PDB file of C-alpha atoms in Angstrom:
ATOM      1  CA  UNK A  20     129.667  45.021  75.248  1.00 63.00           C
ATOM      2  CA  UNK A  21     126.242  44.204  76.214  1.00 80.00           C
ATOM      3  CA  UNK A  22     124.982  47.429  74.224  1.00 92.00           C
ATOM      4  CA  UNK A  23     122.518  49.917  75.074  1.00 95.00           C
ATOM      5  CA  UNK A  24     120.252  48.283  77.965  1.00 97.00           C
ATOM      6  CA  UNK A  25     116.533  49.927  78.955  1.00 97.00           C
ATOM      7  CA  UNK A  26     114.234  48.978  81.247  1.00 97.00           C
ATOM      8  CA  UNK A  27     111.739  47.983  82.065  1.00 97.00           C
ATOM      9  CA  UNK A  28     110.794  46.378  78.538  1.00 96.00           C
ATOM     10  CA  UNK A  29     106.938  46.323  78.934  1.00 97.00           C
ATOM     11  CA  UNK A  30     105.039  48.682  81.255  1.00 97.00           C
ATOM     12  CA  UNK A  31     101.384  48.750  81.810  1.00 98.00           C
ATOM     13  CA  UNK A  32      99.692  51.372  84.270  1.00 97.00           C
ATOM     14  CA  UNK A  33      96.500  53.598  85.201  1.00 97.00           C
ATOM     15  CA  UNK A  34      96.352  57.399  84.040  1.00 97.00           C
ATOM     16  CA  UNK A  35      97.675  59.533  86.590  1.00 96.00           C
ATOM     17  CA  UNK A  36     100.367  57.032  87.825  1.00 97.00           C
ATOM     18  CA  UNK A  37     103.886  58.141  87.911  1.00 97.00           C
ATOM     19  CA  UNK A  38     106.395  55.660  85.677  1.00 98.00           C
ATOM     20  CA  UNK A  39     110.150  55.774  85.287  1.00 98.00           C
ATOM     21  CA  UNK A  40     111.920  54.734  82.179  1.00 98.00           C
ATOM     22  CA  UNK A  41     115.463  53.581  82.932  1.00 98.00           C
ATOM     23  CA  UNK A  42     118.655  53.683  80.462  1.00 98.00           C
ATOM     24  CA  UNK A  43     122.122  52.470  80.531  1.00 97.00           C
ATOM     25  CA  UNK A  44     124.068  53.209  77.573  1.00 96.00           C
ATOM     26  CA  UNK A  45     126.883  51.890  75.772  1.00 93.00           C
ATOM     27  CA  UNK A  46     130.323  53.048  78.043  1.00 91.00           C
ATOM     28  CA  UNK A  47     132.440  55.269  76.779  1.00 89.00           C
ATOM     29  CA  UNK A  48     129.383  56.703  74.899  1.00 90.00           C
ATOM     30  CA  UNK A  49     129.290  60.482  75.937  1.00 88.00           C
ATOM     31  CA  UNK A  50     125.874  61.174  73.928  1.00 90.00           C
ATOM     32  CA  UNK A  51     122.479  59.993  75.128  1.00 94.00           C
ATOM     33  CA  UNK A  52     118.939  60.077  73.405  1.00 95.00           C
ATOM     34  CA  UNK A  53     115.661  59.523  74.050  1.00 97.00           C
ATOM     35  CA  UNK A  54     113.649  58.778  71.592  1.00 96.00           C
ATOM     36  CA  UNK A  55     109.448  57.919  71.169  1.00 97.00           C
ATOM     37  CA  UNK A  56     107.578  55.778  68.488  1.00 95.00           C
ATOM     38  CA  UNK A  57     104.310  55.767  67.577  1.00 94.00           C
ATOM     39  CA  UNK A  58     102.232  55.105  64.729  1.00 90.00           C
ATOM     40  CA  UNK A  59     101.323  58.357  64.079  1.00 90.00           C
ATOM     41  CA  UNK A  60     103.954  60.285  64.736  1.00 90.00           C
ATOM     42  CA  UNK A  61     107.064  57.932  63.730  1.00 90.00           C
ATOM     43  CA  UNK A  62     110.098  58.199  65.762  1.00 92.00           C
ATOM     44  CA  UNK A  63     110.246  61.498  67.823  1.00 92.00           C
ATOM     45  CA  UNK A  64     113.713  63.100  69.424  1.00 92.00           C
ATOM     46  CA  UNK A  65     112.593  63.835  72.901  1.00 95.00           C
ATOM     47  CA  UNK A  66     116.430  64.704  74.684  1.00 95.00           C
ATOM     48  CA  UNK A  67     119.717  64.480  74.444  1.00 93.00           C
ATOM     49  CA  UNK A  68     122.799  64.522  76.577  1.00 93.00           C
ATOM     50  CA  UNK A  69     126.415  64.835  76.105  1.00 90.00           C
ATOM     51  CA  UNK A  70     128.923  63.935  78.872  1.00 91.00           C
ATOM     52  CA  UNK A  71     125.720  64.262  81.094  1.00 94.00           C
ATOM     53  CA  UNK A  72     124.150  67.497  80.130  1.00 94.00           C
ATOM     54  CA  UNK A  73     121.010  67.992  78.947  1.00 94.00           C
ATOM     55  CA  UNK A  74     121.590  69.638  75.393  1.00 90.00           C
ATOM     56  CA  UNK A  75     118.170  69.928  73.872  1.00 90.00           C
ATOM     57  CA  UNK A  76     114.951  69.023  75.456  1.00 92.00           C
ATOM     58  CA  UNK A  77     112.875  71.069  72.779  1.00 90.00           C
ATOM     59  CA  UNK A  78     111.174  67.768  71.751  1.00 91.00           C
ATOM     60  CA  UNK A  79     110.192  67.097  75.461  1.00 94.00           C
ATOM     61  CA  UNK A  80     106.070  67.316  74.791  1.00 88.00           C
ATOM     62  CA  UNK A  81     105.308  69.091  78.640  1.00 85.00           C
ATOM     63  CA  UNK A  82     105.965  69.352  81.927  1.00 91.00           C
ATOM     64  CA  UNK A  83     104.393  66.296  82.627  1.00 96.00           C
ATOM     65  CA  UNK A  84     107.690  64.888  80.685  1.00 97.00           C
ATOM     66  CA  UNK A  85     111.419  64.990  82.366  1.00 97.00           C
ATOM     67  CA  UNK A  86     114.661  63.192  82.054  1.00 97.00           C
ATOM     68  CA  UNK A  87     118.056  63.262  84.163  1.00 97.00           C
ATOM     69  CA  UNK A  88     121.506  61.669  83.662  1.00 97.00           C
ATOM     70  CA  UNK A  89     122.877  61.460  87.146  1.00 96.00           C
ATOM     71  CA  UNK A  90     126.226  59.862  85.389  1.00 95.00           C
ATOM     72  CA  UNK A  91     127.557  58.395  82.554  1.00 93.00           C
ATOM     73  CA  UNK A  92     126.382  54.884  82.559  1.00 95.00           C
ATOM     74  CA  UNK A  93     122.832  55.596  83.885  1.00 96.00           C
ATOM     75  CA  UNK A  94     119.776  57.927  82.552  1.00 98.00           C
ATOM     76  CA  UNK A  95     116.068  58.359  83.514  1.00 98.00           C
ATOM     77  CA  UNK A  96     112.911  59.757  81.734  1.00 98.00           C
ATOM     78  CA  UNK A  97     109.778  59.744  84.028  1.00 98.00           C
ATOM     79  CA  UNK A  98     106.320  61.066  83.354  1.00 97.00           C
ATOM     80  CA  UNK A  99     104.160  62.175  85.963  1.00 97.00           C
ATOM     81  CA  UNK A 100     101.199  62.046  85.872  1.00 96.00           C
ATOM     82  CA  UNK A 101     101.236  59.770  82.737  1.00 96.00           C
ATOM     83  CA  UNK A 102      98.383  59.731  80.548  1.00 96.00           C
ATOM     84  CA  UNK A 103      96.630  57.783  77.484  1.00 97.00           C
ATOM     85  CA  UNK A 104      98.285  59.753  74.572  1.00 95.00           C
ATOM     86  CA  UNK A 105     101.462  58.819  76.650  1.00 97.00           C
ATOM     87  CA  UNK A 106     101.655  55.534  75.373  1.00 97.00           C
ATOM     88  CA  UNK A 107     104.125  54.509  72.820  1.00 97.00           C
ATOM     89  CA  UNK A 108     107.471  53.004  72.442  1.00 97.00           C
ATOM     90  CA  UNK A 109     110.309  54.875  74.218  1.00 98.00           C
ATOM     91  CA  UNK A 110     113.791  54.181  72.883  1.00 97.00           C
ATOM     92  CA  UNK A 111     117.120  55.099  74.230  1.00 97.00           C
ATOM     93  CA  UNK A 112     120.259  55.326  71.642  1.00 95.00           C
ATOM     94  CA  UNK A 113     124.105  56.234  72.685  1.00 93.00           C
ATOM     95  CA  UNK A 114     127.197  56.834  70.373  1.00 88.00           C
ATOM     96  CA  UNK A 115     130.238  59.123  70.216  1.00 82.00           C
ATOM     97  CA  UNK A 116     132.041  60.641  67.244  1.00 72.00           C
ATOM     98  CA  UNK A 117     133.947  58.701  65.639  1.00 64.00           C
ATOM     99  CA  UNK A 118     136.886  61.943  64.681  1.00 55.00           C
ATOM    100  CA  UNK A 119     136.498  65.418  65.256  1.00 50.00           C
ATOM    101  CA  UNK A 120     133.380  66.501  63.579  1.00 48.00           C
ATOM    102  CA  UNK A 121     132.461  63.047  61.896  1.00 52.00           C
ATOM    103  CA  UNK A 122     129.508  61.374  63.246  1.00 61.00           C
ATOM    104  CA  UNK A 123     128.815  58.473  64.948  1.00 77.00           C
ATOM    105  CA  UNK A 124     125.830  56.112  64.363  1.00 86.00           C
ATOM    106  CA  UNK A 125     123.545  55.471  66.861  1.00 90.00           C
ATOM    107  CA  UNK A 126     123.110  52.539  69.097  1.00 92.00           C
ATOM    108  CA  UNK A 127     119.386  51.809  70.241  1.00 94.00           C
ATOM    109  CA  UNK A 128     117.882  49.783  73.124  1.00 95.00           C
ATOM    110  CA  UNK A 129     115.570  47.176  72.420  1.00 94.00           C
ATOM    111  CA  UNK A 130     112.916  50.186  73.761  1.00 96.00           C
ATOM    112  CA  UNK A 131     109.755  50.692  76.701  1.00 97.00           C
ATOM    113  CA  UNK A 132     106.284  49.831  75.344  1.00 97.00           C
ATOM    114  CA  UNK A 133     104.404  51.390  77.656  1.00 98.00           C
ATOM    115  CA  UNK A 134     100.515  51.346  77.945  1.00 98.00           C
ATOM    116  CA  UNK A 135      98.615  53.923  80.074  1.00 97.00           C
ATOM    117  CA  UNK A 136      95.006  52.710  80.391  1.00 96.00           C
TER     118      UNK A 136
ATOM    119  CA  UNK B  26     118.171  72.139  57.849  1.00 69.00           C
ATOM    120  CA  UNK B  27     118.251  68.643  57.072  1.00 78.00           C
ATOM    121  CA  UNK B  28     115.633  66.757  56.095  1.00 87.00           C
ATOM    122  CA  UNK B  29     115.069  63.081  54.612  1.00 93.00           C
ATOM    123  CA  UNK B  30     112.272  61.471  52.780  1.00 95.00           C
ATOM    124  CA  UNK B  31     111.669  57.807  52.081  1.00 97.00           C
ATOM    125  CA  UNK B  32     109.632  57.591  49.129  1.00 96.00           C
ATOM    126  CA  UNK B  33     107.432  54.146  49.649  1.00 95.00           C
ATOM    127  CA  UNK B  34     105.583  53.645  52.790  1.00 95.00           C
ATOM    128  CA  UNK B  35     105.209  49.910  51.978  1.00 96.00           C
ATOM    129  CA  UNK B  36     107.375  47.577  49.476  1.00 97.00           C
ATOM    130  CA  UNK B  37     106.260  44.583  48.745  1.00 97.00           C
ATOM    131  CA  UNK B  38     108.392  41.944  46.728  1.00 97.00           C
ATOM    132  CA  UNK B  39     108.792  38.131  46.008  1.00 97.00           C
ATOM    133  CA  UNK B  40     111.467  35.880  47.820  1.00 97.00           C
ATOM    134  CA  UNK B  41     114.073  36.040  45.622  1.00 97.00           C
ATOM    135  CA  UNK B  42     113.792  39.408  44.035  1.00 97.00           C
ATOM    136  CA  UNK B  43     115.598  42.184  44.197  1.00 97.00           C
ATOM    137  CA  UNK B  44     114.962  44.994  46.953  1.00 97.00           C
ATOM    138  CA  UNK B  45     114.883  49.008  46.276  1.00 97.00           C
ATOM    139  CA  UNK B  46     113.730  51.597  49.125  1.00 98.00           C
ATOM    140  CA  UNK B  47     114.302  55.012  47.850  1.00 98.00           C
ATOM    141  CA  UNK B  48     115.739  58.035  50.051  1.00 97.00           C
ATOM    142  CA  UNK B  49     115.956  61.161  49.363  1.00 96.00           C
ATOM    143  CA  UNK B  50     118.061  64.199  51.470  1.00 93.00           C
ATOM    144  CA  UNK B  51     118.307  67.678  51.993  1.00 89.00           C
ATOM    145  CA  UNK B  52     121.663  68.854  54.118  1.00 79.00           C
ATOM    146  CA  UNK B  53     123.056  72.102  54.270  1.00 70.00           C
ATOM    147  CA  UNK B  54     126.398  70.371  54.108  1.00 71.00           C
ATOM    148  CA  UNK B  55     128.192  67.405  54.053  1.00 76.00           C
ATOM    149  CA  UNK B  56     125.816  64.744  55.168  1.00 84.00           C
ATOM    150  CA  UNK B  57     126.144  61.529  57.252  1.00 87.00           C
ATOM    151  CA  UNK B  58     123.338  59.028  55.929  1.00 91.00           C
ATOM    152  CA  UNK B  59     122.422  55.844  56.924  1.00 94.00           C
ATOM    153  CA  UNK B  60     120.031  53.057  56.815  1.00 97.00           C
ATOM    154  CA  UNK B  61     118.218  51.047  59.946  1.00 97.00           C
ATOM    155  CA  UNK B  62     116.263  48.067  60.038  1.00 97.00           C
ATOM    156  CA  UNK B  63     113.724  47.608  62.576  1.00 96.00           C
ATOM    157  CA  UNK B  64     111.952  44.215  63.193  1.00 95.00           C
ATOM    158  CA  UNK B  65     108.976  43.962  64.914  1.00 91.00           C
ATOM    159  CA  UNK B  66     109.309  44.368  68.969  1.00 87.00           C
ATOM    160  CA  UNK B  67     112.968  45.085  68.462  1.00 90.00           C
ATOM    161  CA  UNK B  68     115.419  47.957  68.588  1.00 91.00           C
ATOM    162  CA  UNK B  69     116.844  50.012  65.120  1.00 94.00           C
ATOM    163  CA  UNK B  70     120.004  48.293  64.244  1.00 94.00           C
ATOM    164  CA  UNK B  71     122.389  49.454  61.644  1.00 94.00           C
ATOM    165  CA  UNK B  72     122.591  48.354  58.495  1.00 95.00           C
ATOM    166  CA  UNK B  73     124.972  50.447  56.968  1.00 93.00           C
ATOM    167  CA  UNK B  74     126.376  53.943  56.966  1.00 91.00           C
ATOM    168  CA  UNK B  75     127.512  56.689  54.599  1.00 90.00           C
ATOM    169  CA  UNK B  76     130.258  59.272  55.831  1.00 80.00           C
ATOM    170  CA  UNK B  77     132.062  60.855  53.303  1.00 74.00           C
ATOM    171  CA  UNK B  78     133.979  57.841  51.898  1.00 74.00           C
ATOM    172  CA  UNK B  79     133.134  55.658  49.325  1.00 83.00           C
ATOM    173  CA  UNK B  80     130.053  56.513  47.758  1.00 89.00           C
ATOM    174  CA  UNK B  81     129.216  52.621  46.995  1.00 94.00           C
ATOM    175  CA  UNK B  82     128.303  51.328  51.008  1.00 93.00           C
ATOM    176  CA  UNK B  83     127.976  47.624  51.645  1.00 94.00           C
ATOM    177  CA  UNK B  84     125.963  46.277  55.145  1.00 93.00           C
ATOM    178  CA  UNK B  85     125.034  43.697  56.639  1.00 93.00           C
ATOM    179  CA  UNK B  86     122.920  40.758  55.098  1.00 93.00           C
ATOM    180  CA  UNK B  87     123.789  41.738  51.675  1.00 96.00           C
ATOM    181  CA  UNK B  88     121.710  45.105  51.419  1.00 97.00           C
ATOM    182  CA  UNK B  89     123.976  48.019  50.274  1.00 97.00           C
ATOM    183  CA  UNK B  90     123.400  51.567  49.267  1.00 97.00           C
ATOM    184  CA  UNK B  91     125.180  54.323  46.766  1.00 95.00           C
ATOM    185  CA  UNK B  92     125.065  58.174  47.390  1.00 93.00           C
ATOM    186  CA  UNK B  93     124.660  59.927  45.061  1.00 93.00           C
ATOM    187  CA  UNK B  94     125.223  63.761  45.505  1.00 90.00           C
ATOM    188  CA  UNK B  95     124.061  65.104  42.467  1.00 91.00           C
ATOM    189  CA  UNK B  96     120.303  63.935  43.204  1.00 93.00           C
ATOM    190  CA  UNK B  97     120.677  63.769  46.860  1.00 93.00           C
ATOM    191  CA  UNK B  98     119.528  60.315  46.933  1.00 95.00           C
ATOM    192  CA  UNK B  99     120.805  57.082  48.890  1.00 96.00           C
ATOM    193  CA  UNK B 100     118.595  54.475  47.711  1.00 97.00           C
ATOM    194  CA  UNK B 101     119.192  51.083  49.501  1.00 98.00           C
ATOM    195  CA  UNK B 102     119.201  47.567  47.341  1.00 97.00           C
ATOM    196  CA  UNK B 103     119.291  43.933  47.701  1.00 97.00           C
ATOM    197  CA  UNK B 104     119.365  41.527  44.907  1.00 97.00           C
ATOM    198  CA  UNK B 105     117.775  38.837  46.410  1.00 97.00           C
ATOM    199  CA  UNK B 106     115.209  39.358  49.066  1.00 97.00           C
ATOM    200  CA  UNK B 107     114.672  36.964  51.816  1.00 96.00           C
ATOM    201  CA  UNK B 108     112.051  36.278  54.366  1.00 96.00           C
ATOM    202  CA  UNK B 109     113.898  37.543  57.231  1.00 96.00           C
ATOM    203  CA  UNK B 110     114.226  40.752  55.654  1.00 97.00           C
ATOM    204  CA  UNK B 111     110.485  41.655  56.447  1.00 97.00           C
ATOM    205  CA  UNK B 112     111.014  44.763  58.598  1.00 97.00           C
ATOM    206  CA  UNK B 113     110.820  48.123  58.860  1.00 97.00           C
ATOM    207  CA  UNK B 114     113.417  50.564  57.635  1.00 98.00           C
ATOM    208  CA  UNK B 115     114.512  53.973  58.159  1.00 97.00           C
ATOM    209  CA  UNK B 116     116.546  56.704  56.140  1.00 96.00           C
ATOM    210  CA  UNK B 117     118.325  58.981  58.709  1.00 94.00           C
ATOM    211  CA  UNK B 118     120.838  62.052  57.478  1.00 90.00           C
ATOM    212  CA  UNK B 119     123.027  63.801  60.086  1.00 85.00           C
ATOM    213  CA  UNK B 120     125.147  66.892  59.534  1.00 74.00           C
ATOM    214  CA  UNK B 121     129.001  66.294  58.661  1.00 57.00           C
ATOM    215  CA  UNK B 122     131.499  68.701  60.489  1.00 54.00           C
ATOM    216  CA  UNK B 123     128.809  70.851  62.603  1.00 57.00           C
ATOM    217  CA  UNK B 124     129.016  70.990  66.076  1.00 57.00           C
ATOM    218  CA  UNK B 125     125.374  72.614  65.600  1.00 58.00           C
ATOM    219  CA  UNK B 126     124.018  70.044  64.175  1.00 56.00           C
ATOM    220  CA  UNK B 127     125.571  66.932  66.150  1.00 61.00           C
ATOM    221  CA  UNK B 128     122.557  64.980  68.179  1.00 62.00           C
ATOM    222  CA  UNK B 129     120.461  65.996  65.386  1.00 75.00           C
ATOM    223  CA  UNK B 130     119.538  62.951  63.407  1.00 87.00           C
ATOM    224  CA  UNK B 131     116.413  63.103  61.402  1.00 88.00           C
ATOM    225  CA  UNK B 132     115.051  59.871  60.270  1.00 92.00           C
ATOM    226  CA  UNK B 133     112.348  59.729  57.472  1.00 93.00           C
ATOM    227  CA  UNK B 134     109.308  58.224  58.059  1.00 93.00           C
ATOM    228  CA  UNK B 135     110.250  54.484  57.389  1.00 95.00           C
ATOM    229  CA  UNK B 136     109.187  52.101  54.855  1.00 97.00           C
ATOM    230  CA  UNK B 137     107.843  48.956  55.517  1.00 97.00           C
ATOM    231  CA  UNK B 138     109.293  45.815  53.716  1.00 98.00           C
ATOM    232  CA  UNK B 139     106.492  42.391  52.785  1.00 97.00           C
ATOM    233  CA  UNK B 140     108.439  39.615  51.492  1.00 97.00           C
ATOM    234  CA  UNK B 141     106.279  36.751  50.344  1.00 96.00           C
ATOM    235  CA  UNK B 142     107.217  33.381  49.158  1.00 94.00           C
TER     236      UNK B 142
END
């Protein structure tokens, strides 16, 4: 398996722009996360999906912030309008249980940097 | 709750000599635990995992890592550190057996690894 692929690796854009952060997880993963890095605030949970649905988006920061999974093998988060603070790395991670109740570990892209200038 | 703490920011050691990055966890019940190494402009990959088996785990590159229940620690070790294990790693605890709790990975706030010659 080629494991968890993102896209685009690098981004660089103006404040204001719109930008898309693309996902394709591991198949036969039914969980999805998105995850952001920065030196300040370490890794944050921002989503997470199972089979698809949206489970908890608490660690979404606004609005300005959403994320879809139109089907199993793809997922989006966009910002829009994207701003300074905005920029970090964004990381996408898939897994599944491994038995009933045990827990997987957690696969992770090679990540977004994106700049907003 | 869960919650995890790595207790060095930064560890720095000699080629040759042996690794030890310090966790500490707090799980309301049967914890999953495991250790990530991040180098720079990469991805979190595994190193090795903890999940209710043997409390003695061996990973990859010859790092391994006891728990130990009694004071909720799951310390990571190397014997012999080498210069490709300059990277960043992370302590993350998941709840065993909890449908609540599965997506909910918390990862401490990483420690980052110097190896000099």
């Amino acid at each position: 398996d080629a494991g968890v692929i993102q896209s685009p690796r690098h981004e660089v854009t103006e404040m204001g722009q719109e930008v898309t952060l693309r996902c394709k997880p591991i198949s036969g993963h039914d969980y999805l996360f998105w995850y952001r890095q920065t030196m300040m605030r370490g890794l944050e949970l921002l989503i997470y999906f199972n089979n698809n649905v949206p489970i908890d988006d608490s660690g979404m920061p606004e609005d300005r912030f959403s994320a879809k999974m139109p089907n199993a093998s793809f997922s989006t988060l966009k910002i829009q309008p994207s701003e300074p603070r905005d920029s970090a790395v964004y990381f996408c991670a898939s897994n599944s249980p491994t038995g009933t109740g045990v827990t997987g570990e957690l696969f992770f892209g090679e990540g977004s940097r994106l700049t907003v200038l | 709750a869960q919650s995890v703490t790595q207790l060095d920011s930064h560890v720095s050691v000699s080629e040759g000599t042996p690794v030890l990055l310090r966790c500490n966890y707090s799980s309301s019940y049967s914890p999953s635990l495991f250790w990530y190494v991040q180098h720079p402009n990469k991805g979190l990959q595994l190193l090795l995992k903890y999940t209710s088996a043997a409390t003695l785990v061996k990973g990859i590159n010859g790092f391994e890592a006891e728990f130990k229940k009694s004071e909720t620690s799951f310390h990571l070790t190397k014997p012999s550190a080498h210069m490709s294990d300059a990277a960043e790693y992370f302590c993350v605890v998941s709840d065993l057996m909890t449908t609540d709790s599965w997506g909910k990975f918390q990862f401490g706030a990483g420690t980052q690894v110097v190896v000099t010659p």
